[in-house]
XYZ file of C-alpha atoms in Angstrom:
558
model
C 93.119 64.658 66.835
C 95.491 65.255 69.877
C 98.403 64.940 67.237
C 97.262 67.818 64.909
C 96.504 69.806 68.340
C 100.406 68.895 68.657
C 101.590 70.102 65.579
C 99.567 73.461 65.525
C 100.519 74.936 69.217
C 103.865 73.633 67.878
C 103.488 76.002 64.382
C 101.425 78.638 66.222
C 104.118 79.065 69.510
C 107.234 79.356 66.942
C 104.690 82.026 64.820
C 104.529 84.303 67.698
C 107.692 84.227 69.504
C 108.863 86.152 66.209
C 106.638 88.411 65.954
C 106.824 89.333 68.994
C 110.684 89.240 68.384
C 110.258 91.440 65.452
C 107.696 94.026 66.387
C 111.084 95.207 68.973
C 112.098 96.222 66.116
C 108.966 97.083 64.673
C 109.152 95.023 61.601
C 105.695 93.849 60.019
C 104.373 90.948 61.529
C 104.159 89.879 57.677
C 107.595 89.093 58.164
C 107.042 87.041 60.991
C 105.302 84.504 60.130
C 106.841 84.250 56.267
C 109.920 83.692 58.333
C 108.719 81.537 60.253
C 107.229 79.445 57.635
C 110.884 78.987 56.158
C 112.619 77.506 59.044
C 109.464 74.934 59.304
C 110.753 74.363 56.066
C 114.492 74.865 55.822
C 115.270 72.851 59.453
C 112.708 70.160 58.110
C 111.129 71.053 62.210
C 107.906 69.275 59.975
C 107.223 67.662 56.976
C 104.995 69.232 54.269
C 103.088 66.226 54.528
C 102.106 66.395 58.571
C 100.454 70.240 58.012
C 97.867 68.856 55.455
C 95.193 68.561 57.571
C 96.385 72.653 57.781
C 95.454 73.071 53.350
C 92.230 74.481 54.016
C 93.476 77.177 56.184
C 95.426 79.580 53.992
C 92.655 79.934 51.608
C 90.540 81.216 53.939
C 92.535 83.784 54.922
C 93.313 84.575 51.802
C 90.068 84.936 50.993
C 89.216 86.503 54.264
C 92.265 89.554 53.595
C 91.038 90.066 50.267
C 87.359 90.538 51.080
C 88.430 93.359 53.201
C 90.845 94.773 50.259
C 87.960 95.016 47.861
C 85.414 96.899 51.329
C 88.159 99.392 51.581
C 88.221 100.495 48.327
C 85.595 103.024 48.382
C 85.574 104.503 44.856
C 84.423 107.640 45.828
C 87.558 108.644 47.116
C 89.332 107.552 44.030
C 87.242 110.091 41.950
C 88.165 112.800 44.305
C 92.040 112.459 43.824
C 91.080 112.242 39.790
C 93.654 110.966 37.130
C 96.880 112.129 38.833
C 96.756 108.427 40.636
C 96.043 106.908 37.377
C 99.021 108.780 35.648
C 101.326 108.104 38.245
C 100.451 104.492 39.621
C 100.215 103.317 35.274
C 103.407 105.176 34.825
C 105.433 103.930 37.590
C 103.675 100.044 37.104
C 104.732 100.724 33.236
C 107.829 101.651 33.728
C 108.890 99.085 36.294
C 107.534 95.989 34.754
C 109.739 97.558 31.239
C 113.173 98.055 33.129
C 112.632 95.285 35.672
C 111.618 92.922 32.063
C 114.446 94.019 30.113
C 117.121 91.978 33.308
C 114.042 89.425 34.038
C 112.868 88.289 30.769
C 109.339 87.063 32.576
C 106.851 89.408 32.226
C 104.385 88.314 35.411
C 107.549 88.370 37.247
C 108.642 92.362 36.111
C 104.392 93.337 36.109
C 103.768 92.121 40.420
C 107.491 93.953 41.122
C 105.262 96.945 40.675
C 102.434 96.493 42.984
C 103.564 97.596 46.645
C 102.034 95.753 49.719
C 98.734 97.607 50.697
C 99.057 95.298 54.480
C 102.148 97.083 55.426
C 101.514 101.046 53.699
C 98.304 101.043 55.381
C 99.713 99.653 58.924
C 102.676 102.125 58.902
C 100.219 105.457 57.671
C 97.994 104.513 60.593
C 101.634 104.655 63.126
C 102.384 107.174 61.475
C 99.070 109.281 61.436
C 99.393 109.877 58.232
C 96.321 108.302 56.677
C 94.928 112.079 55.692
C 97.968 113.858 54.609
C 98.573 114.284 50.410
C 101.309 111.468 50.135
C 98.937 109.629 52.573
C 96.604 109.751 50.161
C 98.700 109.534 47.523
C 99.613 106.182 48.154
C 96.226 105.005 49.439
C 94.908 105.918 45.750
C 98.264 104.594 44.359
C 97.961 101.173 46.350
C 94.029 100.666 45.165
C 94.628 101.325 41.510
C 97.450 98.481 42.048
C 95.129 96.757 43.563
C 92.848 96.732 40.798
C 95.236 95.550 37.805
C 96.825 92.463 40.559
C 92.664 91.606 40.295
C 92.544 91.969 36.762
C 96.019 90.209 36.944
C 94.626 87.244 38.567
C 91.461 87.140 35.943
C 93.792 86.886 33.112
C 95.971 83.922 34.553
C 92.621 81.863 35.430
C 91.741 82.815 31.685
C 94.999 81.189 30.031
C 94.135 78.306 33.217
C 91.060 77.945 31.519
C 93.044 76.520 27.998
C 90.493 78.977 25.881
C 91.737 78.928 22.783
C 89.548 80.337 20.220
C 88.421 83.912 19.969
C 85.229 83.308 21.327
C 86.104 80.886 23.874
C 88.146 83.889 25.681
C 85.840 86.808 24.222
C 82.962 83.949 26.705
C 85.405 84.284 30.059
C 85.668 87.844 29.783
C 81.569 88.026 29.365
C 81.149 85.387 32.589
C 84.092 87.840 34.557
C 82.556 91.605 33.824
C 78.612 90.070 34.293
C 80.491 88.925 37.675
C 81.808 92.616 38.420
C 78.089 93.194 37.399
C 76.411 91.166 39.402
C 78.688 92.337 42.583
C 78.225 95.747 41.979
C 74.306 95.717 41.272
C 74.432 93.594 44.777
C 75.743 95.734 46.559
C 73.164 98.408 45.685
C 69.986 97.338 45.641
C 69.666 94.022 47.803
C 72.356 93.393 50.586
C 71.797 97.001 51.988
C 67.855 95.337 53.274
C 69.685 92.467 53.938
C 71.714 93.721 56.303
C 69.227 96.059 57.768
C 67.416 93.370 58.655
C 70.132 92.015 60.414
C 71.293 95.165 61.776
C 69.774 94.754 65.805
C 71.970 91.980 65.715
C 76.509 92.860 65.485
C 77.102 89.036 66.018
C 74.309 88.366 62.730
C 75.176 91.394 60.472
C 79.458 89.489 60.773
C 78.068 86.139 60.830
C 75.262 87.666 57.197
C 78.749 89.437 55.806
C 80.642 85.750 55.927
C 77.941 83.603 54.583
C 78.052 86.666 51.786
C 81.719 85.797 51.500
C 81.695 82.314 50.661
C 78.751 82.823 48.850
C 80.055 84.757 46.282
C 84.035 83.068 46.593
C 81.737 79.473 45.569
C 79.981 81.662 42.897
C 83.354 82.284 41.477
C 85.070 79.264 41.361
C 81.708 77.722 39.022
C 81.778 80.087 37.258
C 85.702 79.425 36.851
C 87.489 82.046 38.268
C 89.648 82.227 41.068
C 88.654 82.465 44.856
C 90.736 85.857 45.384
C 89.077 87.052 42.798
C 84.939 85.649 44.260
C 86.664 87.181 47.021
C 86.985 90.168 46.559
C 84.022 91.074 44.294
C 82.402 89.996 47.526
C 84.337 93.815 49.616
C 83.735 95.357 46.615
C 79.850 95.131 47.077
C 80.013 96.331 50.995
C 82.354 99.079 49.860
C 79.612 101.188 50.485
C 78.051 100.037 52.899
C 77.187 101.704 55.881
C 77.799 98.725 57.991
C 81.519 98.444 56.387
C 84.011 99.474 59.136
C 81.900 97.423 62.004
C 81.680 94.092 59.586
C 85.388 94.822 59.128
C 86.365 95.231 62.729
C 84.233 91.609 63.742
C 86.778 90.464 60.436
C 89.707 91.752 60.935
C 90.655 89.568 64.409
C 89.729 86.110 62.278
C 91.637 87.486 58.941
C 94.634 87.857 61.300
C 94.585 84.792 62.319
C 94.693 83.077 59.052
C 96.236 85.216 57.182
C 99.434 83.907 58.943
C 98.211 80.472 58.309
C 98.372 82.133 55.387
C 101.552 83.523 55.170
C 103.052 80.895 56.977
C 101.777 78.501 54.284
C 103.794 80.615 51.913
C 106.597 80.871 54.061
C 107.618 77.021 53.948
C 107.771 77.192 49.844
C 111.356 79.172 50.893
C 113.726 77.511 49.697
C 117.945 78.009 50.438
C 118.623 75.568 46.975
C 115.998 77.683 44.983
C 117.364 81.378 46.603
C 120.928 80.136 46.075
C 119.956 78.896 43.085
C 118.082 82.343 41.389
C 119.834 84.566 44.271
C 121.278 87.229 41.611
C 117.617 87.949 40.427
C 116.667 88.146 44.279
C 118.404 90.803 44.925
C 117.907 92.859 41.865
C 114.095 92.831 42.817
C 114.995 93.920 46.413
C 117.158 96.409 45.548
C 115.175 97.834 42.455
C 112.255 97.237 44.265
C 113.423 99.351 47.710
C 115.667 102.108 45.906
C 114.961 102.757 42.166
C 110.853 101.956 42.673
C 110.984 104.990 44.848
C 113.209 107.149 42.859
C 110.645 106.612 39.533
C 106.436 107.602 42.270
C 109.324 111.228 43.159
C 109.628 112.303 38.906
C 106.428 111.175 38.460
C 105.157 113.320 41.183
C 107.706 116.073 39.921
C 106.567 116.328 36.529
C 102.641 116.505 37.203
C 105.059 119.224 40.161
C 104.482 117.993 43.165
C 106.552 119.216 46.462
C 109.894 117.185 46.390
C 108.930 116.813 50.060
C 106.006 115.182 50.096
C 107.103 112.941 46.503
C 110.060 111.646 48.333
C 107.603 111.248 50.946
C 104.731 109.556 48.638
C 107.312 107.086 47.188
C 109.174 106.390 50.689
C 105.993 104.131 51.373
C 105.832 103.150 47.725
C 109.123 100.542 49.106
C 107.790 97.033 48.687
C 106.688 94.155 47.009
C 102.826 93.295 47.762
C 101.125 90.614 49.443
C 99.489 90.285 46.144
C 102.681 89.347 43.867
C 103.074 86.129 45.891
C 99.841 85.609 45.672
C 99.385 86.308 41.716
C 102.757 84.154 42.085
C 101.298 81.452 43.068
C 98.529 80.906 40.987
C 101.016 81.053 37.898
C 102.845 78.874 39.513
C 99.787 76.310 39.458
C 98.226 76.841 36.289
C 101.753 76.936 34.770
C 103.168 79.651 33.768
C 106.269 80.626 35.275
C 108.508 78.220 36.990
C 107.605 77.585 40.581
C 111.625 77.411 41.738
C 111.384 81.669 40.944
C 109.064 81.577 43.907
C 111.846 81.399 47.373
C 113.635 84.398 45.423
C 111.236 86.635 44.941
C 109.714 85.125 48.657
C 113.160 85.968 49.815
C 112.789 89.695 47.891
C 109.559 90.449 49.262
C 110.318 89.639 52.709
C 113.505 91.842 52.742
C 111.591 94.547 51.292
C 108.913 94.522 54.139
C 112.023 95.001 56.562
C 114.250 97.321 54.144
C 111.057 99.524 53.368
C 109.804 99.613 57.408
C 113.176 100.931 58.072
C 113.091 103.820 55.553
C 109.843 104.751 56.229
C 110.916 104.476 60.558
C 113.952 106.694 59.145
C 112.596 108.097 56.408
C 113.191 112.256 58.198
C 116.960 111.652 58.098
C 116.691 109.931 54.418
C 115.707 113.164 53.059
C 118.394 115.367 54.944
C 120.750 113.451 53.124
C 119.151 113.588 49.785
C 117.111 117.182 50.584
C 120.416 118.734 48.366
C 120.129 116.438 45.141
C 115.957 116.046 45.339
C 115.511 120.051 45.113
C 117.707 119.659 41.527
C 114.707 117.216 40.220
C 111.701 119.882 41.796
C 109.679 121.832 38.990
C 109.175 125.453 39.596
C 105.354 125.703 39.293
C 103.787 123.128 41.863
C 100.706 121.569 41.790
C 99.837 122.025 45.744
C 97.736 125.315 47.266
C 101.517 125.806 49.225
C 100.654 129.010 51.012
C 97.880 131.745 50.227
C 99.380 135.529 53.689
C 97.875 138.089 53.094
C 100.452 140.488 53.958
C 104.453 138.118 54.180
C 105.461 140.769 56.039
C 103.595 139.670 59.564
C 105.646 140.162 62.274
C 103.823 139.427 66.538
C 101.661 137.020 64.146
C 100.078 134.130 65.676
C 101.119 130.404 64.473
C 99.181 127.543 64.245
C 100.047 124.040 62.905
C 97.057 121.377 63.009
C 93.779 122.763 62.492
C 91.808 119.970 63.092
C 90.159 118.761 66.194
C 91.131 120.101 68.963
C 93.426 122.983 66.729
C 89.416 123.935 65.298
C 88.834 124.822 68.413
C 91.807 127.052 69.552
C 92.166 129.214 65.783
C 88.065 130.147 66.850
C 90.796 131.472 70.319
C 93.393 133.182 68.423
C 91.048 134.937 65.843
C 90.171 137.079 68.774
C 93.271 137.795 69.764
C 94.588 137.963 66.611
C 92.281 139.119 64.014
C 94.344 138.458 60.258
C 97.221 138.153 61.902
C 97.291 134.568 61.899
C 98.798 132.050 59.560
C 97.565 127.952 59.758
C 100.108 125.301 58.466
C 98.712 121.539 57.969
C 99.431 118.476 55.637
C 95.501 117.583 54.789
C 94.509 119.179 51.532
C 90.419 118.638 52.989
C 91.588 121.723 56.133
C 92.979 123.250 54.003
C 90.262 123.983 51.530
C 88.268 125.170 54.374
C 90.817 126.852 55.199
C 91.180 128.275 52.081
C 87.762 129.960 51.834
C 87.096 131.049 54.775
C 90.355 133.692 53.437
C 92.692 132.442 56.834
C 96.403 132.174 56.069
C 98.221 129.259 55.787
C 100.583 127.140 54.504
C 100.151 123.285 53.529
C 103.054 120.479 54.775
C 104.443 119.560 57.037
C 106.209 120.094 59.918
C 109.392 118.390 59.154
C 110.341 119.521 56.192
C 112.181 122.903 57.173
C 111.528 124.531 53.926
C 108.102 124.809 54.709
C 108.224 126.108 58.301
C 110.393 129.245 56.222
C 106.935 130.185 54.753
C 106.254 130.554 59.028
C 107.776 133.781 58.934
C 108.620 132.233 62.643
C 111.086 134.585 63.805
C 109.290 136.972 63.932
C 105.624 135.396 65.556
C 104.957 136.040 69.161
C 102.850 132.348 69.915
C 103.390 129.325 68.317
C 101.062 126.105 68.594
C 101.283 123.124 67.687
C 98.137 120.702 68.214
C 100.505 117.285 66.053
C 101.530 114.875 68.789
C 103.871 113.404 67.353
C 107.007 113.679 69.375
C 109.570 113.490 66.975
C 107.455 116.680 65.057
C 107.688 118.790 68.062
C 111.569 118.142 68.755
C 112.354 119.666 65.254
C 110.624 122.049 65.730
C 112.142 123.445 68.986
C 114.989 122.351 67.352
C 114.754 124.829 64.316
C 112.791 127.798 66.374
C 116.306 127.453 68.007
C 118.215 127.383 65.163
C 116.633 130.452 64.026
C 116.573 132.197 67.814
C 113.572 132.971 68.067
C 112.294 134.551 71.373
C 108.047 133.079 70.074
C 105.621 131.413 73.176
C 106.009 128.165 71.827
C 102.761 125.406 73.413
C 102.768 121.963 71.910
C 100.941 118.974 72.590
C 102.465 115.653 73.505
C 100.985 112.309 74.156
C 101.928 111.260 78.055
C 103.885 113.184 80.638
C 107.370 111.201 79.575
C 107.366 113.139 75.550
C 106.007 116.909 78.430
C 109.361 116.069 80.428
C 111.613 115.570 76.867
C 109.739 118.608 74.856
C 110.095 121.473 77.875
C 113.784 120.425 78.158
C 114.325 121.075 74.832
C 112.861 124.576 75.215
C 108.592 123.996 75.057
C 107.076 126.860 77.662
C 103.979 124.987 77.579
C 103.024 121.346 77.151
C 99.446 120.276 76.240
C 98.289 117.267 77.974
C 95.218 116.080 76.290
C 94.157 113.595 79.241
C 95.241 116.359 82.094
C 93.424 118.712 79.962
C 90.242 116.465 79.518
C 90.650 115.639 83.976
C 89.886 119.332 84.479
C 87.685 120.099 81.984
C 85.132 116.630 84.073
C 85.971 118.750 87.468
C 85.719 121.346 86.621
C 81.808 120.346 85.800
C 81.295 118.476 88.453
C 82.066 121.426 91.547
C 80.319 124.127 89.191
C 77.046 122.181 87.673
C 76.525 118.623 89.000
C 73.738 119.975 91.059
C 71.786 120.816 87.998
C 70.804 118.720 85.576
C 69.076 120.805 83.540
C 72.367 122.627 82.180
C 73.648 119.316 80.839
C 70.770 118.895 79.455
C 71.495 122.021 77.451
C 75.050 121.875 77.469
C 74.360 118.239 76.028
C 71.846 119.872 73.072
C 74.597 122.288 72.945
C 77.855 119.981 72.175
C 75.536 117.557 70.034
C 74.701 120.711 67.299
C 78.159 121.993 67.368
C 79.766 118.670 66.907
C 76.979 117.986 63.758
C 78.089 121.389 62.621
C 82.256 120.175 63.052
C 81.377 116.403 60.958
C 79.598 119.063 58.422
C 81.479 121.634 57.773
C 85.231 119.259 57.383
C 83.284 115.882 55.896
C 80.332 117.502 53.702
């Protein structure tokens, strides 16, 4: 056992070292894990047979990954996004598959090229605080459809592997798949809520029960002739509507992260220089197609649906990678003989570098958009799908502009209304917030602060006051530079995350920079000095604030 511990330690040290190095360049951790496995393989640091004691861990990691992906598949959100997401996703999959098949003459390679990394996109959207934006919702909705297609493809591979030759036998496998999905949905609606209600008093028991359910359904899936991946995904779907979903997900993610590191490290050991060299042209073609052509396909499809070019571009740039699901599908297909195992190396190569290039594209998407904006505007259709703006008086002067109306912005809007009346324009990129503003007949402009064309609709040069509750430094610097370029003398109030950011914003021309921690400290100090000897005030304030936040929550999420 001691020898195995030494090997595991050596593997973890390499993976951790590369992960730390990669984080300095803002690269996904998955890239570091795959590269760590590739180093072990290419330089023969460890023989494959020496890692046999880890064989079960990648499978466990895969199960946890798909279990959590299934849990995050909110069918209600997908239904709300409507047919547009289906159109752009299926359209992209069909076009990509067709174009790649023409070159590769391999249907599975062509199909998995159309899938995008869920982990990478969600991670980047969270880091950029754009998960609630329209392009964020379009990207996530597209990922949900792709994940479902990937699972269906895995089921198809399982059917092919079963060796069913007659139509009757094939129909039997399909019927078992439908029964499996039905059991998952019924269990999630009628059985699991009762079980989890009994376990809810103990967080440890809740997680243990969830993991047990995952493994039970995986076992049932394997017994039915399907793969571990399908069982784990359907087990997750059964918990997608559970009130305990977030708590379970938060507890399992650390376990998933460890096991998924082993999974992608193991996948990296399959990267062969000779395999890449023999199919280098394929690897480069797939990489170029995914990072350059696939985003453009998304942009054209969204423009066809009359979305703003900026929204289309933002969505497309997030969909510029190959999915981890693609590698899972390829591994399954290679084990069943549907594709040549030698094709794994070039696809792993393309996937790793698509993660790197996609991360860089997302990080520098504003610069890329500015460089391409003149060309992109030529493909924009004149009638837009988005509710771009509602302004009752387009000749507003000495008005107030509020950028960002969620959380603190909602409170600020009340104060502005008491001073400016209807002479207020609110800009936000959250469709839910825009819908609330529309219902309340408040002047609004939908869009991103980094889009100059959107800023032109705000009539900023004639505004008396501009308040930005956005805490993204790049966005606020862009806003300040734009205000400087139009030579506006408006009062400009912006927000910052910390003191270092506030210095940069003051130096760039902001009149006042709001620091949330300072405001919080000021409010607490005021309460201490004015009410610390008055316990009844705190009781009344508690009831008042509780009612207030409940009303705000219901207003936004109902």
